[in-house]
PDB file of C-alpha atoms in Angstrom:
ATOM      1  CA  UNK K   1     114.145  83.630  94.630  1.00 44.00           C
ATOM      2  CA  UNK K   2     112.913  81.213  91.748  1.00 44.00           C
ATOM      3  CA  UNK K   3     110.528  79.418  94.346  1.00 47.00           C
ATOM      4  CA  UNK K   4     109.185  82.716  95.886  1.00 46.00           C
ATOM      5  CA  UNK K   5     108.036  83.980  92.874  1.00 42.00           C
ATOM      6  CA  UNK K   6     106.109  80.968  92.258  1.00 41.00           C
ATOM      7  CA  UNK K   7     104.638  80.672  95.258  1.00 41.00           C
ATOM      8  CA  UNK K   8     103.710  84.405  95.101  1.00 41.00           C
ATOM      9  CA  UNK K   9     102.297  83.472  91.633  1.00 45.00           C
ATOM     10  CA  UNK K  10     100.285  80.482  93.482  1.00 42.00           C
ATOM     11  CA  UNK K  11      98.605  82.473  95.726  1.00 45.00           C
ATOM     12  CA  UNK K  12      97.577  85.233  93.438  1.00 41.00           C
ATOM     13  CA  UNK K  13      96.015  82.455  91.345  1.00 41.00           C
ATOM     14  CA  UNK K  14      94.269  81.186  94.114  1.00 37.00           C
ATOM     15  CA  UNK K  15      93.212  84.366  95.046  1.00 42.00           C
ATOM     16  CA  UNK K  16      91.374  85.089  91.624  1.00 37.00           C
ATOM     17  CA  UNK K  17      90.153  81.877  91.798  1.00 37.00           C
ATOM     18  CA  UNK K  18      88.419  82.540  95.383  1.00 35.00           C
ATOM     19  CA  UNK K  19      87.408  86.037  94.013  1.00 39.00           C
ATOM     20  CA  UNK K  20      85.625  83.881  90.866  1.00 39.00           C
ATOM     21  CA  UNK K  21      83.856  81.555  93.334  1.00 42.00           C
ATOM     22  CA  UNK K  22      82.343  84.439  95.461  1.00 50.00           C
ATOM     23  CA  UNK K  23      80.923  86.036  92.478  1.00 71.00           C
ATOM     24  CA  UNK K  24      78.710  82.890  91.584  1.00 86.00           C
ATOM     25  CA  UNK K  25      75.543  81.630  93.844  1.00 96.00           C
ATOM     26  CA  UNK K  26      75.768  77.771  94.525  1.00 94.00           C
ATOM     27  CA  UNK K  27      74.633  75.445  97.359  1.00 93.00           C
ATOM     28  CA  UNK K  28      72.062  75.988 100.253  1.00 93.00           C
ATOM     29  CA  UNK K  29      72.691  79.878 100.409  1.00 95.00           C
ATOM     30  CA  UNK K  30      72.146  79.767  96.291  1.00 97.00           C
ATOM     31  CA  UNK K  31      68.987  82.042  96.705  1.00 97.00           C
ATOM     32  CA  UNK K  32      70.037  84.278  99.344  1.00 97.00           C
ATOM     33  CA  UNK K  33      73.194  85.225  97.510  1.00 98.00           C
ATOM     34  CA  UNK K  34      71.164  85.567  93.855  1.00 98.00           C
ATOM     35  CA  UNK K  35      68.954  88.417  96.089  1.00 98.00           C
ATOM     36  CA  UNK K  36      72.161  89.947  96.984  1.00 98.00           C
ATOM     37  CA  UNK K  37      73.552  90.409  93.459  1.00 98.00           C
ATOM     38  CA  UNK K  38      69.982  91.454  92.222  1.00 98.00           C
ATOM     39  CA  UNK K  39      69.612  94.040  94.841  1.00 98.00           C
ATOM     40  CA  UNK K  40      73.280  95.231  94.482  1.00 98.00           C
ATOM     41  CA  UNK K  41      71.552  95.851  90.793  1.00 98.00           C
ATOM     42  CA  UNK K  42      69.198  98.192  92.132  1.00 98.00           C
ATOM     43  CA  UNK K  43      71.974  99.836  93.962  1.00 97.00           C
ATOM     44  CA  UNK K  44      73.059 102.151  91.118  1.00 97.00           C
ATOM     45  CA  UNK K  45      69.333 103.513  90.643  1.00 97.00           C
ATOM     46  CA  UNK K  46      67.978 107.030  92.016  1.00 97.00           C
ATOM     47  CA  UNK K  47      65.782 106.556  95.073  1.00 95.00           C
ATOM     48  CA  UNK K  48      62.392 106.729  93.506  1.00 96.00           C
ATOM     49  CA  UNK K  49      63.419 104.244  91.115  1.00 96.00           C
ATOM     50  CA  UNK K  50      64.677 102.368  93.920  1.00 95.00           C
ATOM     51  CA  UNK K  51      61.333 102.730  96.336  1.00 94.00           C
ATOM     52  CA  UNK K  52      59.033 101.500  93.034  1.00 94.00           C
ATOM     53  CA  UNK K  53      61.291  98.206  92.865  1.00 95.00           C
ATOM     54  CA  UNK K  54      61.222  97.375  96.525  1.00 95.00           C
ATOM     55  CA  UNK K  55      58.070  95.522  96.402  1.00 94.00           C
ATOM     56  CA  UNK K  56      58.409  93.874  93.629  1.00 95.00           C
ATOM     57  CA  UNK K  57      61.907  92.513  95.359  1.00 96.00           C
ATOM     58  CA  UNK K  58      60.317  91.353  98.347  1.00 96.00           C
ATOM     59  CA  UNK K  59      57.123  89.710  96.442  1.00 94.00           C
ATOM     60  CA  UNK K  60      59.731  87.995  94.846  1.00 96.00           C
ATOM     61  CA  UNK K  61      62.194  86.814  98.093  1.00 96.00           C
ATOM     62  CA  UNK K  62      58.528  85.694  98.796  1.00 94.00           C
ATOM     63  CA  UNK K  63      58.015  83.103  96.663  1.00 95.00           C
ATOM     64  CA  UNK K  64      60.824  81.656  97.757  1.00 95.00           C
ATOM     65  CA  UNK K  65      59.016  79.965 100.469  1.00 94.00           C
ATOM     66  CA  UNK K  66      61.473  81.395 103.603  1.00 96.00           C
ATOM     67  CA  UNK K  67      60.398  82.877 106.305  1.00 95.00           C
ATOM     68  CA  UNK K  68      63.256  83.970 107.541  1.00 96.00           C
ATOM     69  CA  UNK K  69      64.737  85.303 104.660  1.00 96.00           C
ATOM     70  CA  UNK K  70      61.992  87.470 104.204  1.00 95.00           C
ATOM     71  CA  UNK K  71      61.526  88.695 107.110  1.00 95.00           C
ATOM     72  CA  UNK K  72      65.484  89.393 107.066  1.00 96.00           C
ATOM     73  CA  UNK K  73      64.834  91.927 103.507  1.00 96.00           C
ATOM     74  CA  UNK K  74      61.936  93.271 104.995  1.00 96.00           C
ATOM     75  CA  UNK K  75      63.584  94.659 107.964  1.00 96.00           C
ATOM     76  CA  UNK K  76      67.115  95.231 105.590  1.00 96.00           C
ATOM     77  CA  UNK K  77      64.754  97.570 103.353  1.00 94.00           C
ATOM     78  CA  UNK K  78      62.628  98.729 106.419  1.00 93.00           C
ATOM     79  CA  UNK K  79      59.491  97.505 104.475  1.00 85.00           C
ATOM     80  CA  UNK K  80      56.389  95.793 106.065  1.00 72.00           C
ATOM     81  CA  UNK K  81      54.635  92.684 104.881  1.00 59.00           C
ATOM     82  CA  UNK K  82      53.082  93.099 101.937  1.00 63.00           C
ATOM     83  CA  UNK K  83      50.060  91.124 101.167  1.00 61.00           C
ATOM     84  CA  UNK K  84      48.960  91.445  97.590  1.00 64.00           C
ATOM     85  CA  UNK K  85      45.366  90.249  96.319  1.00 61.00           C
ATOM     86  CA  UNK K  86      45.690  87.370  94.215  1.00 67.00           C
ATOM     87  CA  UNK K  87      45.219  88.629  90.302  1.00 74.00           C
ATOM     88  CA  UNK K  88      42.708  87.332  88.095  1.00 82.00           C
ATOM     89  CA  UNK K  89      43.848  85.519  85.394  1.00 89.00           C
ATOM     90  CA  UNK K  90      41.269  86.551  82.717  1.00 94.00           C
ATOM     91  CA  UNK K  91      43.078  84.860  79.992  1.00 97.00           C
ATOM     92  CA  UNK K  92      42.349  81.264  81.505  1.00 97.00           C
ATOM     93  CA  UNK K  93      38.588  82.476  82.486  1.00 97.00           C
ATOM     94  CA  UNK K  94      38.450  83.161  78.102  1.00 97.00           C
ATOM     95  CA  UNK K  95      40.036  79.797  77.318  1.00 98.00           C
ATOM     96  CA  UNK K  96      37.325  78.088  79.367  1.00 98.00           C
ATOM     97  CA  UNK K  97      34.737  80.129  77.967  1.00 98.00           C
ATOM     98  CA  UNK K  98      35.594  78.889  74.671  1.00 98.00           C
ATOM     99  CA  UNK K  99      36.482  75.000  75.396  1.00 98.00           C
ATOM    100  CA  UNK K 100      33.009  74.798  77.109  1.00 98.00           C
ATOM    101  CA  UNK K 101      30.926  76.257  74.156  1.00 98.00           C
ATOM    102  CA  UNK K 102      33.567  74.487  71.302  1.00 98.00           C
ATOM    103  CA  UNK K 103      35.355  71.878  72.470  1.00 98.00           C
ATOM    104  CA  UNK K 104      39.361  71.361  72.144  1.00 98.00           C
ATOM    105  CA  UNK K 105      38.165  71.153  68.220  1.00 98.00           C
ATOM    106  CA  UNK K 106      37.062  74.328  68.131  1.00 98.00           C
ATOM    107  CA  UNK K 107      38.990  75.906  70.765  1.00 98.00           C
ATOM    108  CA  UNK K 108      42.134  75.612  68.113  1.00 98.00           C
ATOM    109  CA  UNK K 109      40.263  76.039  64.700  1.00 98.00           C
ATOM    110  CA  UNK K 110      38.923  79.399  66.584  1.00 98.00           C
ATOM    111  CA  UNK K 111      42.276  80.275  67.674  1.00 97.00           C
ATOM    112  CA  UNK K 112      43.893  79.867  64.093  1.00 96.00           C
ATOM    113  CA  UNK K 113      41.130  81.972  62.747  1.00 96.00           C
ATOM    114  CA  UNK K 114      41.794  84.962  65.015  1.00 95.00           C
ATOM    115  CA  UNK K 115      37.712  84.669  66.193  1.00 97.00           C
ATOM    116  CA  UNK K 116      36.632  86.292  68.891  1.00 97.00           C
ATOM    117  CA  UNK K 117      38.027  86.247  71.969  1.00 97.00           C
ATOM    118  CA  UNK K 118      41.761  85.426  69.516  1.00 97.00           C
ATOM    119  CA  UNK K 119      41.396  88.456  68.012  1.00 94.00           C
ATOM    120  CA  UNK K 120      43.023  89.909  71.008  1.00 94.00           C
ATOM    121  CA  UNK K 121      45.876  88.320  73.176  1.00 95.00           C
ATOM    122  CA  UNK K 122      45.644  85.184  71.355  1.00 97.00           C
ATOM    123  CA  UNK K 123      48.748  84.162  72.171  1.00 97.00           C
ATOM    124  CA  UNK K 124      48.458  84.481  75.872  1.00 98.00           C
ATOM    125  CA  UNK K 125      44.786  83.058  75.549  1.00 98.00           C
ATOM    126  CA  UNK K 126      46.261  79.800  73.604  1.00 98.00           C
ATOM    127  CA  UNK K 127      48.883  79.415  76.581  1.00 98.00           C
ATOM    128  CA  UNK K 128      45.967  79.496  78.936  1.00 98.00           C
ATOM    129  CA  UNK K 129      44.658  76.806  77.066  1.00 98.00           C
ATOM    130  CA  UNK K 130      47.714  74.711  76.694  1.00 98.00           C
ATOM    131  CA  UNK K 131      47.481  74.971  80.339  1.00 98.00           C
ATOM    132  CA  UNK K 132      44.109  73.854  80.709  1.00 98.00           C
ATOM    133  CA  UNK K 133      44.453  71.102  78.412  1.00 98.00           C
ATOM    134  CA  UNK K 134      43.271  67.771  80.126  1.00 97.00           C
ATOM    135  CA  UNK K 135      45.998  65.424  78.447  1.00 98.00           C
ATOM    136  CA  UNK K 136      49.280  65.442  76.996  1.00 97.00           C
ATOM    137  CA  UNK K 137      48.504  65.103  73.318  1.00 98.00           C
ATOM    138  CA  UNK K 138      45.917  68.029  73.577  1.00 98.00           C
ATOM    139  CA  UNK K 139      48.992  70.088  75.123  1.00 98.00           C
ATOM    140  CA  UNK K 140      51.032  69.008  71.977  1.00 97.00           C
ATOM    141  CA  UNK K 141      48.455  69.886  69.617  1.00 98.00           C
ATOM    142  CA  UNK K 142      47.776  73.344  70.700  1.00 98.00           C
ATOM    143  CA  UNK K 143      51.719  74.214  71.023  1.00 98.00           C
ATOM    144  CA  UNK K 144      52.582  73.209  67.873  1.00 98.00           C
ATOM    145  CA  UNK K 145      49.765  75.360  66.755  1.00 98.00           C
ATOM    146  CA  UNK K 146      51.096  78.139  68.390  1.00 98.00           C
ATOM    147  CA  UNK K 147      54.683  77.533  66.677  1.00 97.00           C
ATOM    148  CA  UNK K 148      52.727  77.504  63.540  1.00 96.00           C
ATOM    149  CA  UNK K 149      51.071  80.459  63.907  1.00 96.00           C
ATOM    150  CA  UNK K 150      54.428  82.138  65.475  1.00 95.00           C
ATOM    151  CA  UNK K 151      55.648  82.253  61.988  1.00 91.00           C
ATOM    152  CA  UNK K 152      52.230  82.905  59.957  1.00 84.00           C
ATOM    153  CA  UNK K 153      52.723  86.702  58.238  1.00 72.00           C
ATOM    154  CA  UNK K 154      49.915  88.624  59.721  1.00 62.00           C
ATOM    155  CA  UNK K 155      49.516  92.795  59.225  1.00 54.00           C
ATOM    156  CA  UNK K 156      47.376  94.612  62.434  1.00 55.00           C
ATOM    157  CA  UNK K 157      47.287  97.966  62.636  1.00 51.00           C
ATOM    158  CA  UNK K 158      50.041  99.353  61.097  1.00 48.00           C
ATOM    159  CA  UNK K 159      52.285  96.605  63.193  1.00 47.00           C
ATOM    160  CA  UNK K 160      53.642  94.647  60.156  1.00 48.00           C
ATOM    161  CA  UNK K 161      54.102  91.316  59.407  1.00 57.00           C
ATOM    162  CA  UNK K 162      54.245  88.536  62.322  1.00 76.00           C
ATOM    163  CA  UNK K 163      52.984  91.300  64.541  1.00 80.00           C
ATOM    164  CA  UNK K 164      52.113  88.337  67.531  1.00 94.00           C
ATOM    165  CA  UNK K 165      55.912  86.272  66.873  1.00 95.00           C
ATOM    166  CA  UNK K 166      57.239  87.983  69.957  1.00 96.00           C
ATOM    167  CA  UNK K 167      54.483  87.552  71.975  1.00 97.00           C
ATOM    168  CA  UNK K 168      53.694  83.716  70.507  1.00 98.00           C
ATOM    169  CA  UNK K 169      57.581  82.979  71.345  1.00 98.00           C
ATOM    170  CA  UNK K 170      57.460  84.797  74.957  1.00 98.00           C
ATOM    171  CA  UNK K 171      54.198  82.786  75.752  1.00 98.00           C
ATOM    172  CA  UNK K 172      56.160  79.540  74.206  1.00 98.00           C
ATOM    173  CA  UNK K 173      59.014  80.273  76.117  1.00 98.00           C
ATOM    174  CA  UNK K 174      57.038  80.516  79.349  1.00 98.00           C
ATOM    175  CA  UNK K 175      55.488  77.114  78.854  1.00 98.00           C
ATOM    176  CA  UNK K 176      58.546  74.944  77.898  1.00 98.00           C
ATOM    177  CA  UNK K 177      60.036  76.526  80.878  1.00 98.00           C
ATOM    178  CA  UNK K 178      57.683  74.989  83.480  1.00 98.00           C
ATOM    179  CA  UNK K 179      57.049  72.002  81.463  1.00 97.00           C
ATOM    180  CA  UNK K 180      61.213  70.975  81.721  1.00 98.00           C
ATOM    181  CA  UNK K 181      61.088  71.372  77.503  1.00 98.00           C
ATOM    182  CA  UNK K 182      64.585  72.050  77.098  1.00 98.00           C
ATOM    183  CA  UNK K 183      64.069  71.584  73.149  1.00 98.00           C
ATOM    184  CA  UNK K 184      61.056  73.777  72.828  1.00 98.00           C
ATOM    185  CA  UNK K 185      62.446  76.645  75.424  1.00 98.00           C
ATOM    186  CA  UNK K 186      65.211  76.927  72.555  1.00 98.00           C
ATOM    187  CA  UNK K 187      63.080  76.687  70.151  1.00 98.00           C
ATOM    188  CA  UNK K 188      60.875  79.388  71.442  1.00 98.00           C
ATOM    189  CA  UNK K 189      63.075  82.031  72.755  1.00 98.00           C
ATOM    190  CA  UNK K 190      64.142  82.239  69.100  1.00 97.00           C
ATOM    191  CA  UNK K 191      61.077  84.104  68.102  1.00 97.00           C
ATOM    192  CA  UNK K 192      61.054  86.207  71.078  1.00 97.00           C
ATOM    193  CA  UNK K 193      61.885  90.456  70.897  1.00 96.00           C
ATOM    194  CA  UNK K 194      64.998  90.026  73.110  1.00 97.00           C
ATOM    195  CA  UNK K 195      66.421  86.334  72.879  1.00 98.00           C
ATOM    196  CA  UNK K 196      69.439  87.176  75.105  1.00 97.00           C
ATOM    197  CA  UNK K 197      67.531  88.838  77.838  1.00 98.00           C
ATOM    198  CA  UNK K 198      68.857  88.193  81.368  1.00 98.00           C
ATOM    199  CA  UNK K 199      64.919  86.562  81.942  1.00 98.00           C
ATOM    200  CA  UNK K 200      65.255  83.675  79.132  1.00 98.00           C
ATOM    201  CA  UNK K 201      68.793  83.164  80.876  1.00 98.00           C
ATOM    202  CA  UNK K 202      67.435  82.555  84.073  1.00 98.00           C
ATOM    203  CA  UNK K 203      64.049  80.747  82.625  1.00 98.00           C
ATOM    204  CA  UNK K 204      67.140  78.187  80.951  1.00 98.00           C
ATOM    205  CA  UNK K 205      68.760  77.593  84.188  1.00 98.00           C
ATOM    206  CA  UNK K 206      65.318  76.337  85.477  1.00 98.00           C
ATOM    207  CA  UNK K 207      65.881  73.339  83.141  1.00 98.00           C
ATOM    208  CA  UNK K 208      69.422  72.872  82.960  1.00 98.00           C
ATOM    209  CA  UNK K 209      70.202  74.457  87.041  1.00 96.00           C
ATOM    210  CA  UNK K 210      72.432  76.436  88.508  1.00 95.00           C
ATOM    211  CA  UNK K 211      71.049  79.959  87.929  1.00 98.00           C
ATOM    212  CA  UNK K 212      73.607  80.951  90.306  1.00 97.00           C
ATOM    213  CA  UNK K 213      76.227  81.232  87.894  1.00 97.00           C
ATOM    214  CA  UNK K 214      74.424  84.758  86.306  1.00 98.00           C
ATOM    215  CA  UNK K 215      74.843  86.504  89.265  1.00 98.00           C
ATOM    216  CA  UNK K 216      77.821  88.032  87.674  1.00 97.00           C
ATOM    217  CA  UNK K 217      76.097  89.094  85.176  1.00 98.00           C
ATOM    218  CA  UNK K 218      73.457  90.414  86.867  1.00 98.00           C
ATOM    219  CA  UNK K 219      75.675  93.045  88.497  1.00 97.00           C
ATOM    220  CA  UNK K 220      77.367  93.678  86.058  1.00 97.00           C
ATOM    221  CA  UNK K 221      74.614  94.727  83.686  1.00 96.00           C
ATOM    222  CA  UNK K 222      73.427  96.914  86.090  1.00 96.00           C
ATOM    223  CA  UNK K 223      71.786 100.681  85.259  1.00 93.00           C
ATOM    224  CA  UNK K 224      70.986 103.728  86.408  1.00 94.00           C
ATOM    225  CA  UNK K 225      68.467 104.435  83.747  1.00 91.00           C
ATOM    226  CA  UNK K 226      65.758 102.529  84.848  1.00 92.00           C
ATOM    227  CA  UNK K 227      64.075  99.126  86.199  1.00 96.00           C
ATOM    228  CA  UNK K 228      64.000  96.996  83.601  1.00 96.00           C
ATOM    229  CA  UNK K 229      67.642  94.734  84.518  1.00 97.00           C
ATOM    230  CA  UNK K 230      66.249  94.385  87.787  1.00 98.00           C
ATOM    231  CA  UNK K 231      62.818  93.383  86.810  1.00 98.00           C
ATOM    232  CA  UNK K 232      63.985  90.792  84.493  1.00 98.00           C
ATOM    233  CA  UNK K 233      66.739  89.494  87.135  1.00 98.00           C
ATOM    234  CA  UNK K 234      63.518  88.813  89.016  1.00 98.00           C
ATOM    235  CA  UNK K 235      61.044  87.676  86.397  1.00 98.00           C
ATOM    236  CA  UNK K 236      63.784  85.259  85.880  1.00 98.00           C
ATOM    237  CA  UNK K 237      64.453  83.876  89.263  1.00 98.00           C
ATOM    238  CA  UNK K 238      60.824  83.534  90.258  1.00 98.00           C
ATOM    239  CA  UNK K 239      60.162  80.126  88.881  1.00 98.00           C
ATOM    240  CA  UNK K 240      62.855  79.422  90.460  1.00 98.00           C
ATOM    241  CA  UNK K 241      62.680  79.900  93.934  1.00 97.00           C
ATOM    242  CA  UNK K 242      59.038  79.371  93.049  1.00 96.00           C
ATOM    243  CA  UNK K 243      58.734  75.926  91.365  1.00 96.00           C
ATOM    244  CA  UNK K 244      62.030  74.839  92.041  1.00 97.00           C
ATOM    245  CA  UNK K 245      64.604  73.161  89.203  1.00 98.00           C
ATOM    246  CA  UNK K 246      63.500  70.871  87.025  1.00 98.00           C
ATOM    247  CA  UNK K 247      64.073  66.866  88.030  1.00 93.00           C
ATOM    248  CA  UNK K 248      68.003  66.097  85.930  1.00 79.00           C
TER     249      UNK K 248
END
């Protein structure tokens, strides 16, 4: 009697156990199952909500370089190919502007001063140029100058002090992420609106791998209220499938 309990109580435990594996993504079929648990997100939203997310989904299964695997959503969802223009990034266009009339010099004393084109977007404008930057000590320069001004009190329109911190530490965030910064994607997700967010999560796992193991909690955050979960489940994974992990 003893021993059938126990083995009863064995194979329940496995059972959970098996349950707890299927709920994470791991292995070959890693993105494939993370598109599952972020369209089972979706599932609890009405259909218009639903229809103005589609795209967005499949631009995303996209990037992750499969054929096959798009072509599978696309005739899941009943959706053809979509082929989107390629956006214009004006921010980088302004950074160039400014490094060709100023120099690297001036390109940051301009950017501390809030001069024109910094009096608007400079955060995203100094990320362009962190980007642009033609060596490594340039890139250091200007990102510790966005840290800095991260945290310098500035009042803009009725918006408070540090109005830009949010925006500085999404923009920081964004660049430690693709540059493998573990240390500095900390760092800079503390200044961000929404340090928890399911997107820094998945932006993390680029560095330290294994995104798969959110796709719990992707599900399980799920809402009927609107798009945002699902957006960020996907603003997360896009680097991604996009880039890849960082080398470990």
């Amino acid at each position: 009697m003893l021993r059938a309990f126990l083995i009863l109580c064995a194979g329940f435990s496995l059972g959970l156990t098996a349950r707890a594996d299927m709920s994470a993504c791991a292995g070959p079929s890693e993105q494939s199952c993370m598109f599952e648990a972020i369209w089972d997100a979706a599932a609890p939203l009405p259909p218009e909500k639903k229809a103005r997310i589609q795209p967005f989904f499949l631009e995303t299964v996209g990037k992750a370089g499969d054929a096959a695997l798009l072509r599978a959503w696309q005739t899941r969802l009943g959706a053809a190919a979509s082929h989107r223009s390629p956006s214009i990034d004006y921010t980088a266009d302004q950074a160039s502007a400014v490094v060709a009339e100023s120099g690297w010099d001036g390109f940051e004393q301009r950017a501390r001063a809030g001069a024109v084109p910094f009096n608007t977007g400079r955060p995203e404008i100094m990320a362009a140029g962190v980007r642009l930057a033609p060596d490594a000590a340039t890139k250091r320069r200007l990102t510790e100058a966005m840290f800095d001004l991260a945290h310098t009190k500035a009042t803009r329109g009725g918006m408070g002090d540090n109005f830009e911190k949010s925006d500085f530490g999404h923009a920081l965030a964004e660049l430690s992420m693709q540059a493998c910064d573990l240390n500095g994607f900390d760092r800079a997700v503390t200044l961000t609106a929404a340090p928890d967010s399911l997107r820094y999560a998945l932006w993390r796992t680029r560095i330290t791998g294994h995104a798969g193991v959110l796709a719990t909690r992707i599900r399980n955050e799920a809402s009927a209220d609107d798009t945002r979960h699902v957006r960020g489940a996907l603003e997360g994974y896009a680097p991604v499938v996009s880039i890849g992990y960082c080398a470990r």
